[in-house]
Coordinates of C-alpha atoms and ligand atoms in Angstrom, one line a residue:
M1499 CA 6.6 13.7 28.9
K1500 CA 9.5 16.8 28.6
Q1501 CA 12.4 16.1 26.5
T1502 CA 15.2 18.1 27.8
K1503 CA 18.6 19.0 25.3
E1504 CA 20.8 17.4 27.2
Q1505 CA 18.1 14.2 27.3
S1506 CA 18.3 13.9 23.8
V1507 CA 21.1 12.9 20.7
V1508 CA 20.5 16.2 18.5
S1509 CA 21.6 18.2 20.9
Q1510 CA 21.6 20.8 18.3
A1511 CA 18.3 21.6 19.3
D1512 CA 17.8 25.8 19.4
T1513 CA 14.9 25.1 21.3
E1514 CA 13.0 21.8 23.5
T1515 CA 10.9 19.8 21.6
D1516 CA 8.3 17.1 23.4
Y1517 CA 10.2 14.1 21.1
D1518 CA 13.6 14.1 19.5
A1519 CA 11.2 12.1 16.1
I1520 CA 7.7 11.7 16.4
V1521 CA 6.6 8.4 14.6
V1522 CA 2.5 8.6 12.3
G1523 CA 1.4 4.8 12.5
A1524 CA 2.1 1.3 14.4
G1525 CA 1.3 -0.3 11.2
F1526 CA 5.0 -2.3 9.3
A1527 CA 6.1 1.2 8.7
G1528 CA 6.1 3.0 12.3
L1529 CA 7.7 0.3 13.6
Y1530 CA 10.6 0.1 12.4
A1531 CA 11.1 3.2 12.3
L1532 CA 10.4 3.5 15.6
H1533 CA 12.6 1.0 16.6
S1534 CA 15.7 1.9 14.9
L1535 CA 15.5 5.3 15.5
R1536 CA 15.1 5.2 19.3
D1537 CA 17.1 1.5 19.3
K1538 CA 19.8 2.5 16.6
V1539 CA 20.1 5.9 16.6
G1540 CA 19.5 6.7 20.3
L1541 CA 16.7 9.8 19.2
S1542 CA 14.1 10.0 22.1
V1543 CA 10.5 8.8 19.8
K1544 CA 7.2 8.5 20.2
G1545 CA 5.4 7.2 18.4
I1546 CA 0.9 7.9 18.1
E1547 CA -1.5 5.4 17.1
K1548 CA -5.4 5.9 15.8
A1549 CA -5.9 2.0 16.6
D1550 CA -6.1 -0.2 20.1
D1551 CA -3.1 -1.7 19.1
V1552 CA -0.4 -2.0 16.0
G1553 CA -0.7 -3.6 13.0
G1554 CA -1.5 -0.7 10.6
T1555 CA -3.3 -1.7 7.9
W1556 CA -3.8 -5.9 9.6
Y1557 CA -5.4 -4.4 12.6
W1558 CA -7.8 -2.6 10.1
N1559 CA -8.6 -5.1 7.7
R1560 CA -10.0 -8.0 9.7
Y1561 CA -13.2 -8.7 7.6
P1562 CA -13.4 -12.2 6.5
G1563 CA -11.1 -14.3 4.8
A1564 CA -8.8 -11.3 5.2
Q1565 CA -5.2 -13.2 3.9
C1566 CA -2.1 -11.6 2.1
D1567 CA -1.3 -12.2 -1.4
S1568 CA 2.6 -12.3 -0.9
Q1569 CA 3.4 -15.2 0.7
S1570 CA 4.7 -15.0 4.3
F1571 CA 8.8 -15.6 4.1
I1572 CA 8.7 -12.7 1.6
Y1573 CA 6.1 -10.7 3.7
C1574 CA 8.3 -9.3 6.9
Y1575 CA 11.0 -7.7 8.0
S1576 CA 14.1 -8.3 6.6
F1577 CA 16.2 -6.7 9.6
S1578 CA 16.2 -8.7 12.2
D1579 CA 17.3 -13.0 12.6
E1580 CA 15.6 -13.1 15.7
I1581 CA 12.8 -12.3 15.1
R1582 CA 11.9 -14.1 11.7
E1583 CA 13.5 -17.6 13.6
E1584 CA 11.9 -16.9 17.0
W1585 CA 8.8 -16.6 14.4
D1586 CA 6.9 -20.3 12.7
L1587 CA 5.6 -19.5 9.8
E1588 CA 1.8 -22.3 9.8
R1589 CA 1.1 -21.0 6.0
R1590 CA 2.0 -19.8 2.7
F1591 CA 0.6 -17.4 2.2
P1592 CA -0.7 -15.2 6.5
K1593 CA -3.8 -14.7 7.4
Q1594 CA -4.9 -11.9 8.4
S1595 CA -4.3 -12.9 11.9
E1596 CA -1.2 -14.4 11.5
V1597 CA 0.2 -11.4 10.2
L1598 CA -1.3 -8.6 13.2
D1599 CA -0.2 -11.5 15.6
N1600 CA 3.2 -11.8 13.9
L1601 CA 3.4 -7.1 14.3
R1602 CA 2.6 -8.2 17.5
F1603 CA 4.8 -10.1 18.3
V1604 CA 7.7 -7.6 17.6
A1605 CA 6.5 -4.7 19.2
D1606 CA 7.1 -6.9 23.1
K1607 CA 10.0 -8.1 21.5
L1608 CA 11.6 -4.8 21.3
D1609 CA 9.4 -2.8 23.4
L1610 CA 7.9 -0.9 21.4
R1611 CA 4.4 -0.7 22.6
R1612 CA 5.5 1.9 25.9
D1613 CA 6.4 4.6 23.3
I1614 CA 3.1 4.7 21.7
Q1615 CA -0.3 6.0 22.4
F1616 CA -3.1 4.3 20.8
G1617 CA -6.2 5.3 19.9
T1618 CA -4.6 8.8 19.7
A1619 CA -5.0 10.0 15.9
V1620 CA -3.1 12.8 14.5
T1621 CA -5.2 15.4 13.6
A1622 CA -3.0 18.2 12.8
A1623 CA 0.7 19.3 11.8
T1624 CA 2.0 22.7 12.4
F1625 CA 6.0 23.6 11.0
N1626 CA 6.8 25.6 13.7
E1627 CA 9.4 28.4 11.8
E1628 CA 10.5 30.6 14.5
D1629 CA 11.6 27.4 16.4
G1630 CA 12.1 24.9 13.9
H1631 CA 10.1 22.1 14.7
W1632 CA 6.9 19.9 14.1
E1633 CA 4.2 20.9 16.4
V1634 CA 1.9 17.3 16.3
S1635 CA -1.8 17.7 17.3
T1636 CA -4.7 15.5 18.5
D1637 CA -7.7 14.4 18.8
T1638 CA -7.3 14.2 22.6
E1639 CA -7.0 17.5 22.1
E1640 CA -2.6 17.0 22.4
T1641 CA -0.4 19.2 21.7
I1642 CA 3.1 17.9 20.7
S1643 CA 6.8 18.5 19.3
A1644 CA 9.5 17.1 17.9
Q1645 CA 12.0 18.2 15.5
F1646 CA 11.9 15.0 12.9
L1647 CA 7.4 14.3 11.7
I1648 CA 8.0 10.6 10.7
S1649 CA 5.4 9.3 8.6
G1650 CA 4.4 6.0 9.1
T1651 CA 0.4 6.3 8.2
G1652 CA 0.7 4.3 4.7
G1653 CA -1.6 3.7 1.1
L1654 CA -4.9 1.9 1.7
S1655 CA -5.7 3.9 5.5
E1656 CA -8.2 5.7 4.4
P1657 CA -11.5 3.9 3.3
Y1658 CA -13.8 5.0 1.1
I1659 CA -16.9 5.0 0.6
P1660 CA -19.3 5.7 -2.5
D1661 CA -21.9 9.4 -1.6
F1662 CA -24.6 5.9 -1.9
D1663 CA -28.3 8.8 -1.9
G1664 CA -29.7 7.6 2.1
I1665 CA -26.4 5.3 3.1
D1666 CA -27.6 6.1 6.5
D1667 CA -31.0 5.2 6.0
F1668 CA -30.3 1.6 6.1
E1669 CA -31.1 -0.1 9.4
G1670 CA -29.8 -3.8 8.3
F1671 CA -25.9 -4.4 9.1
S1672 CA -22.9 -2.0 7.2
T1673 CA -19.5 -1.6 7.1
H1674 CA -16.8 -1.1 5.5
S1675 CA -14.4 -3.9 5.4
A1676 CA -11.0 -2.2 7.0
R1677 CA -13.4 -0.6 9.4
W1678 CA -15.1 -4.4 10.2
P1679 CA -16.0 -4.8 13.7
K1680 CA -13.9 -7.1 16.1
E1681 CA -16.7 -9.7 17.3
T1682 CA -17.8 -11.9 15.0
V1683 CA -19.8 -11.7 11.9
E1684 CA -22.8 -13.9 11.4
F1685 CA -23.9 -14.7 7.3
A1686 CA -25.9 -17.8 8.2
D1687 CA -29.4 -16.9 7.2
K1688 CA -28.8 -13.2 5.9
R1689 CA -29.5 -11.6 2.6
V1690 CA -26.6 -10.5 2.1
A1691 CA -25.0 -7.3 -0.1
V1692 CA -20.6 -7.1 -1.4
I1693 CA -20.3 -4.1 -3.3
G1694 CA -16.6 -4.2 -4.7
T1695 CA -15.2 -7.0 -6.9
G1696 CA -11.1 -5.9 -6.1
S1697 CA -9.0 -8.0 -4.1
T1698 CA -11.1 -7.3 -0.2
G1699 CA -14.3 -7.8 -2.1
I1700 CA -13.1 -11.1 -3.8
Q1701 CA -11.3 -12.2 -0.5
I1702 CA -14.8 -12.1 1.2
I1703 CA -16.8 -12.9 -2.0
Q1704 CA -15.7 -16.3 -1.5
E1705 CA -15.5 -15.9 2.7
V1706 CA -19.6 -15.1 2.9
A1707 CA -21.0 -17.9 0.6
K1708 CA -20.1 -20.7 2.3
S1709 CA -21.3 -19.3 5.4
D1710 CA -24.8 -20.3 4.6
P1711 CA -26.6 -17.1 4.2
E1712 CA -29.7 -17.3 3.2
Q1713 CA -29.1 -15.0 0.2
L1714 CA -25.2 -13.1 -2.0
S1715 CA -25.6 -10.6 -4.2
V1716 CA -22.6 -9.2 -5.5
F1717 CA -22.6 -6.1 -6.6
Q1718 CA -20.0 -5.5 -9.8
R1719 CA -18.3 -2.2 -11.7
T1720 CA -15.6 -3.4 -12.8
P1721 CA -14.8 -7.6 -13.0
N1722 CA -10.9 -8.8 -12.7
Y1723 CA -7.9 -10.8 -13.6
A1724 CA -7.7 -12.5 -10.3
T1725 CA -5.4 -14.8 -10.6
P1726 CA -5.3 -18.5 -8.1
K1727 CA -3.5 -18.2 -4.5
R1728 CA -3.8 -21.7 -3.2
D1729 CA -2.5 -21.4 -0.5
R1730 CA -2.0 -24.6 1.8
R1731 CA -0.3 -24.5 5.2
L1732 CA 3.1 -25.0 5.4
D1733 CA 4.3 -28.7 6.6
E1734 CA 8.5 -29.2 8.5
M1735 CA 9.9 -29.5 5.3
E1736 CA 8.7 -26.9 3.7
E1737 CA 9.4 -24.9 6.2
A1738 CA 13.2 -26.3 6.6
E1739 CA 13.3 -25.6 3.3
I1740 CA 11.9 -22.3 3.3
R1741 CA 14.2 -21.3 6.3
A1742 CA 17.9 -22.2 4.8
N1743 CA 17.1 -19.9 1.7
Q1744 CA 15.0 -16.8 3.3
D1745 CA 18.3 -15.5 4.1
E1746 CA 19.0 -15.4 -0.2
I1747 CA 14.9 -15.2 -0.8
L1748 CA 14.8 -11.6 1.4
E1749 CA 18.1 -10.0 -0.6
K1750 CA 16.5 -10.9 -4.0
A1751 CA 13.4 -9.5 -3.2
H1752 CA 15.4 -7.2 -2.4
N1753 CA 16.7 -7.0 -5.2
T1754 CA 14.3 -7.1 -7.8
G1755 CA 12.3 -4.4 -10.0
S1756 CA 8.9 -5.6 -7.5
G1757 CA 10.5 -7.0 -4.6
Y1758 CA 9.6 -10.2 -4.6
P1759 CA 12.6 -13.1 -5.5
F1760 CA 11.2 -13.9 -8.7
D1761 CA 12.2 -13.4 -11.5
S1762 CA 10.3 -12.7 -15.4
S1763 CA 11.5 -15.9 -17.5
Y1764 CA 10.6 -13.9 -21.6
E1765 CA 11.1 -11.2 -22.3
T1766 CA 8.5 -10.5 -24.1
A1767 CA 5.5 -13.3 -25.9
E1768 CA 5.6 -10.6 -28.7
E1769 CA 6.2 -13.2 -31.4
M1770 CA 4.8 -15.9 -29.5
T1771 CA 1.6 -18.2 -30.8
M1772 CA -1.0 -18.3 -28.0
E1773 CA -0.3 -21.7 -27.8
E1774 CA 3.5 -21.5 -26.8
V1775 CA 1.9 -18.7 -24.0
E1776 CA -0.5 -21.2 -23.3
E1777 CA 2.6 -24.0 -22.4
I1778 CA 4.5 -21.0 -20.0
L1779 CA 1.7 -19.8 -18.5
E1780 CA 0.1 -23.1 -17.0
P1781 CA 2.7 -24.1 -14.5
R1782 CA 2.5 -20.4 -13.1
W1783 CA -1.2 -21.0 -12.8
Q1784 CA -0.7 -24.2 -11.0
E1785 CA 1.5 -22.9 -8.2
G1786 CA 0.2 -19.5 -7.6
G1787 CA 0.6 -16.8 -6.2
F1788 CA 2.2 -13.8 -8.3
Q1789 CA 4.8 -16.0 -9.5
F1790 CA 2.3 -15.9 -12.0
F1791 CA 3.2 -12.5 -13.3
T1792 CA 6.9 -12.7 -14.2
A1793 CA 6.1 -15.0 -17.4
F1794 CA 7.4 -12.0 -20.0
D1795 CA 9.2 -9.6 -18.2
D1796 CA 7.5 -6.5 -20.2
L1797 CA 4.0 -7.5 -19.6
R1798 CA 3.2 -3.8 -18.5
E1799 CA 4.5 -1.6 -21.0
N1800 CA 4.2 -4.7 -24.2
E1801 CA 0.4 -4.3 -25.5
E1802 CA 0.9 -7.6 -27.1
T1803 CA 2.4 -9.0 -23.9
A1804 CA -1.0 -7.5 -22.2
E1805 CA -3.1 -8.9 -24.4
K1806 CA -2.6 -12.9 -24.1
V1807 CA -1.4 -12.9 -20.3
S1808 CA -5.2 -11.6 -19.9
E1809 CA -6.7 -13.6 -23.5
F1810 CA -5.3 -17.3 -20.3
V1811 CA -6.8 -15.5 -17.6
R1812 CA -9.9 -14.9 -18.9
R1813 CA -10.1 -18.2 -20.7
K1814 CA -9.4 -19.9 -16.4
I1815 CA -12.0 -17.2 -15.6
R1816 CA -15.0 -19.3 -18.0
E1817 CA -13.8 -22.1 -17.9
Q1818 CA -14.8 -21.8 -13.7
V1819 CA -18.3 -21.1 -14.0
D1820 CA -21.1 -22.6 -14.9
D1821 CA -23.2 -19.8 -16.4
E1822 CA -22.1 -17.8 -19.8
A1823 CA -24.1 -14.9 -19.7
T1824 CA -22.7 -14.5 -15.7
A1825 CA -19.2 -15.8 -17.0
D1826 CA -19.4 -13.0 -19.5
K1827 CA -20.5 -10.7 -16.9
L1828 CA -17.0 -11.0 -14.6
V1829 CA -14.8 -11.5 -17.3
P1830 CA -12.3 -8.6 -18.4
T1831 CA -11.9 -6.4 -21.4
D1832 CA -11.9 -2.9 -20.6
H1833 CA -8.0 -3.2 -19.5
Y1834 CA -5.3 -6.1 -19.2
I1835 CA -3.8 -7.8 -16.2
G1836 CA -1.3 -6.1 -14.5
T1837 CA -2.6 -2.2 -15.0
K1838 CA -4.4 -2.2 -11.5
R1839 CA -3.0 -4.5 -8.3
P1840 CA -4.3 -7.6 -9.5
P1841 CA -6.1 -9.4 -6.7
Q1842 CA -5.8 -13.1 -6.0
F1843 CA -8.5 -15.8 -5.3
T1844 CA -9.0 -19.3 -3.6
D1845 CA -12.8 -20.3 -4.8
Y1846 CA -13.8 -16.8 -6.1
Y1847 CA -15.3 -18.4 -9.3
E1848 CA -16.8 -20.7 -8.2
Q1849 CA -19.1 -19.1 -5.5
F1850 CA -20.5 -18.3 -8.6
N1851 CA -22.2 -21.9 -9.6
K1852 CA -24.1 -22.3 -5.4
E1853 CA -28.2 -21.2 -6.1
H1854 CA -27.7 -18.5 -3.8
V1855 CA -25.1 -16.3 -5.1
S1856 CA -25.3 -13.8 -8.0
L1857 CA -23.9 -11.0 -9.5
V1858 CA -25.6 -7.0 -10.3
D1859 CA -23.8 -5.2 -13.0
V1860 CA -24.1 -1.7 -11.5
T1861 CA -23.1 -0.6 -14.8
E1862 CA -25.6 -2.2 -16.3
K1863 CA -28.4 -1.2 -14.0
P1864 CA -26.6 1.3 -12.0
I1865 CA -27.5 2.1 -7.9
E1866 CA -29.8 4.7 -7.7
R1867 CA -29.5 4.5 -3.7
I1868 CA -29.5 3.1 -0.9
T1869 CA -33.0 2.0 1.5
A1870 CA -33.7 1.2 5.2
T1871 CA -34.2 -2.7 3.1
G1872 CA -32.0 -2.7 0.6
I1873 CA -30.0 -1.4 -2.8
Q1874 CA -31.9 0.3 -4.8
T1875 CA -30.5 -0.6 -8.6
T1876 CA -32.3 1.6 -12.4
D1877 CA -33.9 -1.9 -12.1
R1878 CA -34.9 -3.6 -9.1
H1879 CA -35.5 -2.6 -5.1
H1880 CA -33.3 -5.9 -3.6
E1881 CA -34.1 -7.0 0.1
F1882 CA -30.6 -6.8 2.3
D1883 CA -30.1 -7.7 5.7
M1884 CA -26.2 -6.7 5.0
I1885 CA -24.7 -4.2 3.3
I1886 CA -20.4 -4.9 2.9
Y1887 CA -18.7 -1.8 1.7
A1888 CA -15.8 -3.5 -0.5
T1889 CA -14.9 0.1 -1.9
G1890 CA -11.4 0.7 -1.9
F1891 CA -9.7 3.6 0.2
D1892 CA -8.3 7.5 -0.7
A1893 CA -5.2 5.3 -1.1
V1894 CA -1.9 6.5 -1.3
T1895 CA -2.5 10.4 0.0
G1896 CA -5.9 10.3 1.5
A1897 CA -4.1 9.2 5.1
L1898 CA -1.8 11.8 4.7
R1899 CA -4.4 14.9 2.8
K1900 CA -6.9 13.9 5.9
I1901 CA -4.0 15.2 8.4
D1902 CA -3.9 19.5 7.7
I1903 CA -0.3 19.7 7.4
Q1904 CA 1.7 22.7 7.8
G1905 CA 4.4 23.7 6.8
R1906 CA 7.2 26.5 6.1
D1907 CA 5.5 29.9 4.8
G1908 CA 1.4 28.8 5.7
L1909 CA 1.7 26.3 2.6
T1910 CA -0.9 23.7 4.0
L1911 CA -0.4 20.2 2.2
E1912 CA -3.4 19.8 0.8
E1913 CA -2.7 23.5 -1.8
K1914 CA 1.3 21.9 -2.8
W1915 CA -1.0 18.5 -3.7
A1916 CA -4.1 20.6 -5.0
G1917 CA -3.0 19.1 -8.1
G1918 CA -1.5 15.5 -7.1
P1919 CA 1.4 14.8 -5.5
E1920 CA 5.2 16.4 -4.7
S1921 CA 7.4 15.0 -4.2
Y1922 CA 11.4 14.9 -3.7
L1923 CA 11.9 10.0 -3.6
G1924 CA 8.6 10.6 -2.0
L1925 CA 10.2 10.9 1.3
S1926 CA 10.2 14.2 1.5
M1927 CA 8.6 17.6 -0.2
H1928 CA 10.3 21.2 0.0
G1929 CA 8.3 23.0 1.4
F1930 CA 8.4 20.6 4.9
P1931 CA 11.4 20.1 6.2
N1932 CA 12.2 17.4 8.5
L1933 CA 9.1 15.6 7.2
F1934 CA 9.9 12.0 6.1
T1935 CA 6.7 9.9 5.2
I1936 CA 7.7 6.6 4.6
T1937 CA 6.4 4.8 1.4
G1938 CA 4.8 8.0 0.1
P1939 CA 3.8 8.8 -2.9
Q1940 CA 6.5 8.7 -5.6
S1941 CA 7.6 5.8 -4.4
P1942 CA 7.8 2.2 -5.4
S1943 CA 5.1 1.5 -2.7
L1944 CA 2.1 -0.1 -3.3
L1945 CA 4.3 -1.5 -6.5
S1946 CA 5.5 -4.0 -5.0
N1947 CA 5.9 -6.6 -2.1
V1948 CA 5.8 -3.8 0.6
P1949 CA 7.2 -4.3 3.5
V1950 CA 10.8 -4.4 1.3
P1951 CA 10.9 -0.8 0.2
I1952 CA 9.2 -0.1 3.8
E1953 CA 12.8 -0.9 5.2
H1954 CA 14.5 1.1 2.5
H1955 CA 12.7 3.5 3.4
V1956 CA 13.6 3.4 7.4
E1957 CA 17.1 2.5 6.7
W1958 CA 17.5 6.2 4.9
I1959 CA 15.4 8.2 6.2
T1960 CA 17.3 6.2 9.7
N1961 CA 20.5 7.2 7.8
A1962 CA 20.0 10.9 7.3
V1963 CA 18.7 11.3 10.4
E1964 CA 22.0 10.2 11.7
Y1965 CA 24.6 11.8 9.0
M1966 CA 22.8 15.6 10.3
I1967 CA 23.4 14.7 13.4
D1968 CA 27.1 14.2 12.7
E1969 CA 26.8 17.1 11.1
G1970 CA 25.7 19.4 12.5
H1971 CA 22.4 20.3 11.1
R1972 CA 19.3 20.6 12.7
L1973 CA 17.1 20.6 9.0
I1974 CA 16.7 19.1 6.1
E1975 CA 14.7 19.6 3.1
P1976 CA 14.2 19.2 -0.6
T1977 CA 15.4 21.5 -3.5
K1978 CA 12.6 23.0 -4.8
K1979 CA 14.4 21.7 -8.3
A1980 CA 15.2 18.6 -7.3
E1981 CA 11.1 17.8 -6.2
K1982 CA 10.4 18.4 -10.0
A1983 CA 12.9 16.5 -11.2
W1984 CA 11.5 14.3 -9.4
G1985 CA 8.3 14.9 -11.1
I1986 CA 9.2 14.6 -14.4
H1987 CA 11.8 11.3 -13.9
N1988 CA 8.3 9.9 -12.1
R1989 CA 5.7 10.7 -15.2
K1990 CA 8.8 9.3 -17.8
E1991 CA 8.6 5.7 -15.8
A1992 CA 5.9 5.8 -15.4
D1993 CA 4.7 7.1 -19.5
K1994 CA 7.0 3.1 -20.4
T1995 CA 3.5 1.3 -19.0
L1996 CA 0.4 0.7 -19.3
Y1997 CA -0.2 1.8 -16.5
K1998 CA -2.1 5.4 -18.0
T1999 CA -4.0 2.9 -20.0
T2000 CA -6.5 1.9 -17.0
D2001 CA -9.2 3.6 -13.5
S2002 CA -7.3 2.6 -11.1
Y2003 CA -6.6 3.6 -7.7
Y2004 CA -2.9 3.9 -8.3
L2005 CA -4.2 6.6 -10.9
G2006 CA -6.7 8.2 -8.2
T2007 CA -8.7 7.7 -10.7
N2008 CA -11.3 6.1 -8.4
V2009 CA -12.2 8.8 -6.1
P2010 CA -14.6 11.9 -7.0
D2011 CA -12.8 15.2 -7.6
K2012 CA -8.9 13.7 -6.9
P2013 CA -6.8 14.2 -8.8
N2014 CA -6.1 12.2 -11.9
V2015 CA -1.7 11.4 -11.8
F2016 CA 0.0 8.8 -11.3
M2017 CA 1.2 8.6 -8.0
L2018 CA 3.7 5.5 -7.6
Y2019 CA 7.2 6.2 -9.0
A2020 CA 6.9 2.9 -12.0
G2021 CA 10.3 2.4 -12.5
G2022 CA 10.6 -0.2 -9.9
V2023 CA 12.2 -1.1 -6.6
D2024 CA 15.3 -2.4 -7.0
S2025 CA 16.3 0.7 -9.1
Y2026 CA 14.3 3.0 -6.8
H2027 CA 16.4 2.0 -3.4
D2028 CA 19.6 2.4 -6.1
I2029 CA 18.4 6.3 -6.5
I2030 CA 18.4 6.9 -3.2
L2031 CA 21.2 5.3 -1.7
E2032 CA 22.7 7.5 -4.4
V2033 CA 21.7 10.7 -2.7
A2034 CA 22.5 9.3 0.4
K2035 CA 26.5 8.8 -0.9
K2036 CA 26.7 12.2 -2.6
G2037 CA 25.9 13.4 0.3
Y2038 CA 21.6 14.8 0.1
E2039 CA 21.7 15.7 -2.7
G2040 CA 19.5 17.6 -4.0
F2041 CA 18.0 18.1 -0.9
E2042 CA 19.4 21.7 1.7
L2043 CA 20.6 20.5 5.2
T2044 CA 21.2 23.3 7.9
D2045 CA 21.7 24.6 10.9
S2046 CA 18.9 27.1 11.3
I2047 CA 15.5 27.7 10.3
Q2048 CA 17.0 31.4 9.2
N2049 CA 19.0 29.9 7.5
L2050 CA 17.2 26.9 4.5
G2051 CA 16.0 28.3 1.2
K2052 CA 19.0 30.1 1.3
S2053 CA 22.0 28.2 0.4
G2054 CA 22.2 29.7 -3.9
D2055 CA 22.6 27.6 -6.3
T2056 CA 21.7 23.4 -6.1
P2057 CA 23.8 21.6 -7.9
E2058 CA 22.0 19.5 -10.8
L2059 CA 20.9 16.4 -10.3
S2060 CA 23.1 13.9 -11.0
V2061 CA 21.1 10.5 -9.5
L2062 CA 18.9 11.4 -13.1
N2063 CA 19.0 10.8 -15.9
E2064 CA 20.1 13.2 -18.5
T2065 CA 17.7 13.9 -19.7
T2066 CA 15.5 14.3 -16.6
T2067 CA 17.6 17.3 -15.4
E2068 CA 17.6 19.2 -18.5
S2069 CA 14.1 19.3 -18.7
V2070 CA 13.8 22.0 -15.1
S2071 CA 15.8 25.0 -15.6
S2072 CA 18.1 27.1 -13.6
D2073 CA 15.3 29.6 -11.6
D2074 CA 13.3 26.4 -10.3
Ligands
NAP192 P1 -10.0 -1.1 -4.9 O1 -9.1 -3.0 -5.4 O2 -10.2 0.2 -5.5 O3 -11.8 -2.5 -4.8 C1 -13.0 -1.3 -5.2 C2 -14.0 -2.1 -5.5 O4 -14.9 -0.9 -5.2 C3 -13.8 -2.2 -6.9 O5 -14.5 -3.2 -7.8 C4 -13.9 -1.0 -7.3 O6 -15.1 -0.5 -8.8 C5 -15.7 -1.2 -5.9 N1 -16.2 0.3 -6.7 C6 -16.1 1.5 -6.0 N2 -17.0 2.8 -6.4 C7 -18.1 1.4 -6.7 C8 -19.1 2.8 -7.0 N3 -19.5 3.2 -6.4 N4 -20.5 1.2 -7.1 C9 -19.3 -0.1 -7.1 N5 -19.1 -0.5 -6.8 C10 -18.1 0.5 -6.7 O7 -10.2 -2.0 -3.2 P2 -9.7 -3.2 -2.1 O8 -10.4 -4.1 -3.1 O9 -9.9 -3.2 -0.5 O10 -8.8 -3.2 -2.6 C11 -7.2 -2.8 -2.5 C12 -5.7 -3.1 -2.3 O11 -5.4 -3.5 -1.1 C13 -5.3 -4.0 -2.9 O12 -5.7 -3.3 -4.4 C14 -4.1 -4.7 -2.5 O13 -3.2 -4.2 -2.8 C15 -4.8 -4.2 -0.9 N6 -5.5 -5.6 -0.9 C16 -4.9 -6.3 -0.3 C17 -5.2 -7.8 0.2 C18 -4.1 -8.8 -0.3 O14 -2.7 -9.0 0.1 N7 -4.4 -10.1 0.4 C19 -6.5 -8.1 0.6 C20 -6.7 -6.9 0.0 C21 -6.9 -5.7 -0.5 P3 -14.6 0.1 -9.8 O15 -13.3 -1.2 -10.9 O16 -15.2 -0.1 -11.1 O17 -13.8 1.1 -9.3

């Protein structure tokens, strides 16, 4: 479908493009971006999605036991009362199918599918410098042009499987958790291996263990601090109460550091005895959910608080596991709780009390290779019918880096991010005009209840595009100086925390040869949101806005960034 200039509301275009905007991905981010740009601004928008349906991460992660760790009443869009009111909440924590059904419902309700091309992966995106637009190539051999390119590719969408020797030799069933087949997989009487004990591995393990396998072997490298979820079906009274307060709850969630509607109860546990800490944590442990992490304000900054909370959870793990040697292996001692994404459990630890469930510590006995019939560790061969790789993701940057993105002056994203991601506000990049990254690197994204920052980003992008149309601008690109200032500000926020003390996908340490830099904005969703709103209010401070590609990069000195604190801007020299 060719978009004519007359049809387009972005009427300043020098040349015709197929669409005003291309949105990559049809998960929470892509669906809202498509709706907002198409139905609010009136742009012609094309959605492109690799899967054969909407859902994003909730489409792909259909493994047994997949369930959201955020409560159903906050893991949702807040932008439409109607959508919320028409949707019934089933459980305290929605299962994968419930979140997926909700996104399908939203797509139907807003009539989004007609503008999404499913079963199509974006392989490359090149900025056409002559005409000032993006040309997007797909694995269906198409090239589609648009003035704006919006990525809604998600931070956890590029699966990572370690490069084990012999991985293709295995003759049984094997899959990565995020590529689970649509058909039912039976575990009864099977010998099953699960590699990985992150949030995903824990959910799969507790499900497989209860599905009558002959044997379940859990291959663990690093134990995790899992806290209870305490899921249950919501009864009518609970749902009615949530409904009565949901506006307020969501409003609150949009104004906290975490994107959750919870306040911290105490500043610190530094001066408290372990008994006092236990008294505070015990009711939160019983309540379940991420509220547990809001007992102390400085959990992620103060080693003393972190150690006390970690010790509480270590004791709780020990209480649930009968065999002392197994408990020893399941108890983390090499990092503090909360320094990587905390998993939640339903009945994970008690599965290890079953005869048919065993734990293999791969730090003691590393995996040497995968064979036709199982896994060879340094001490023995383990025979399996099934191997499940719950080995995580090339997080935050993986999905974008997989697309061959080329900006101005032939600069590729691969080159730009060779030393780790660089961006302005986690939303945009110098050298890549009119490209917006929803919950991109250096934004709070994975450190929070993600639908919240997704909405903030989509609304910010929508307003920026409207502003450009009103002001007669065709191109928007952050200055190098603004990008550098944002990088410094990011590092400073991360340095205040304990995140860098632990290997994690936040730092890229889970993927060999990935630059090890902290990739997320640690200053909090609320502060971050204030900053991006202030940037917009100040006429998109730090961005160059222009009507012609020839003018880009020629606007002379860019003013100081007043929205970031003095120390950040001071250290960016004027010739940057
Ligand atoms: P993950 O947290 O990165 O965990 C991957 C696991 O694989 C870790 O235990 C890791 O060990 C292990 N592993 C990686 N390479 C290995 C190797 N060569 N040998 C042995 N073990 C290896 O990935 P995930 O569990 O898929 O979770 C990713 C994120 O997805 C979560 O943090 C969460 O944000 C999201 N998620 C959300 C939900 C939810 O809302 N309910 C559910 C699932 C996932 P190391 O720790 O030693 O690296």
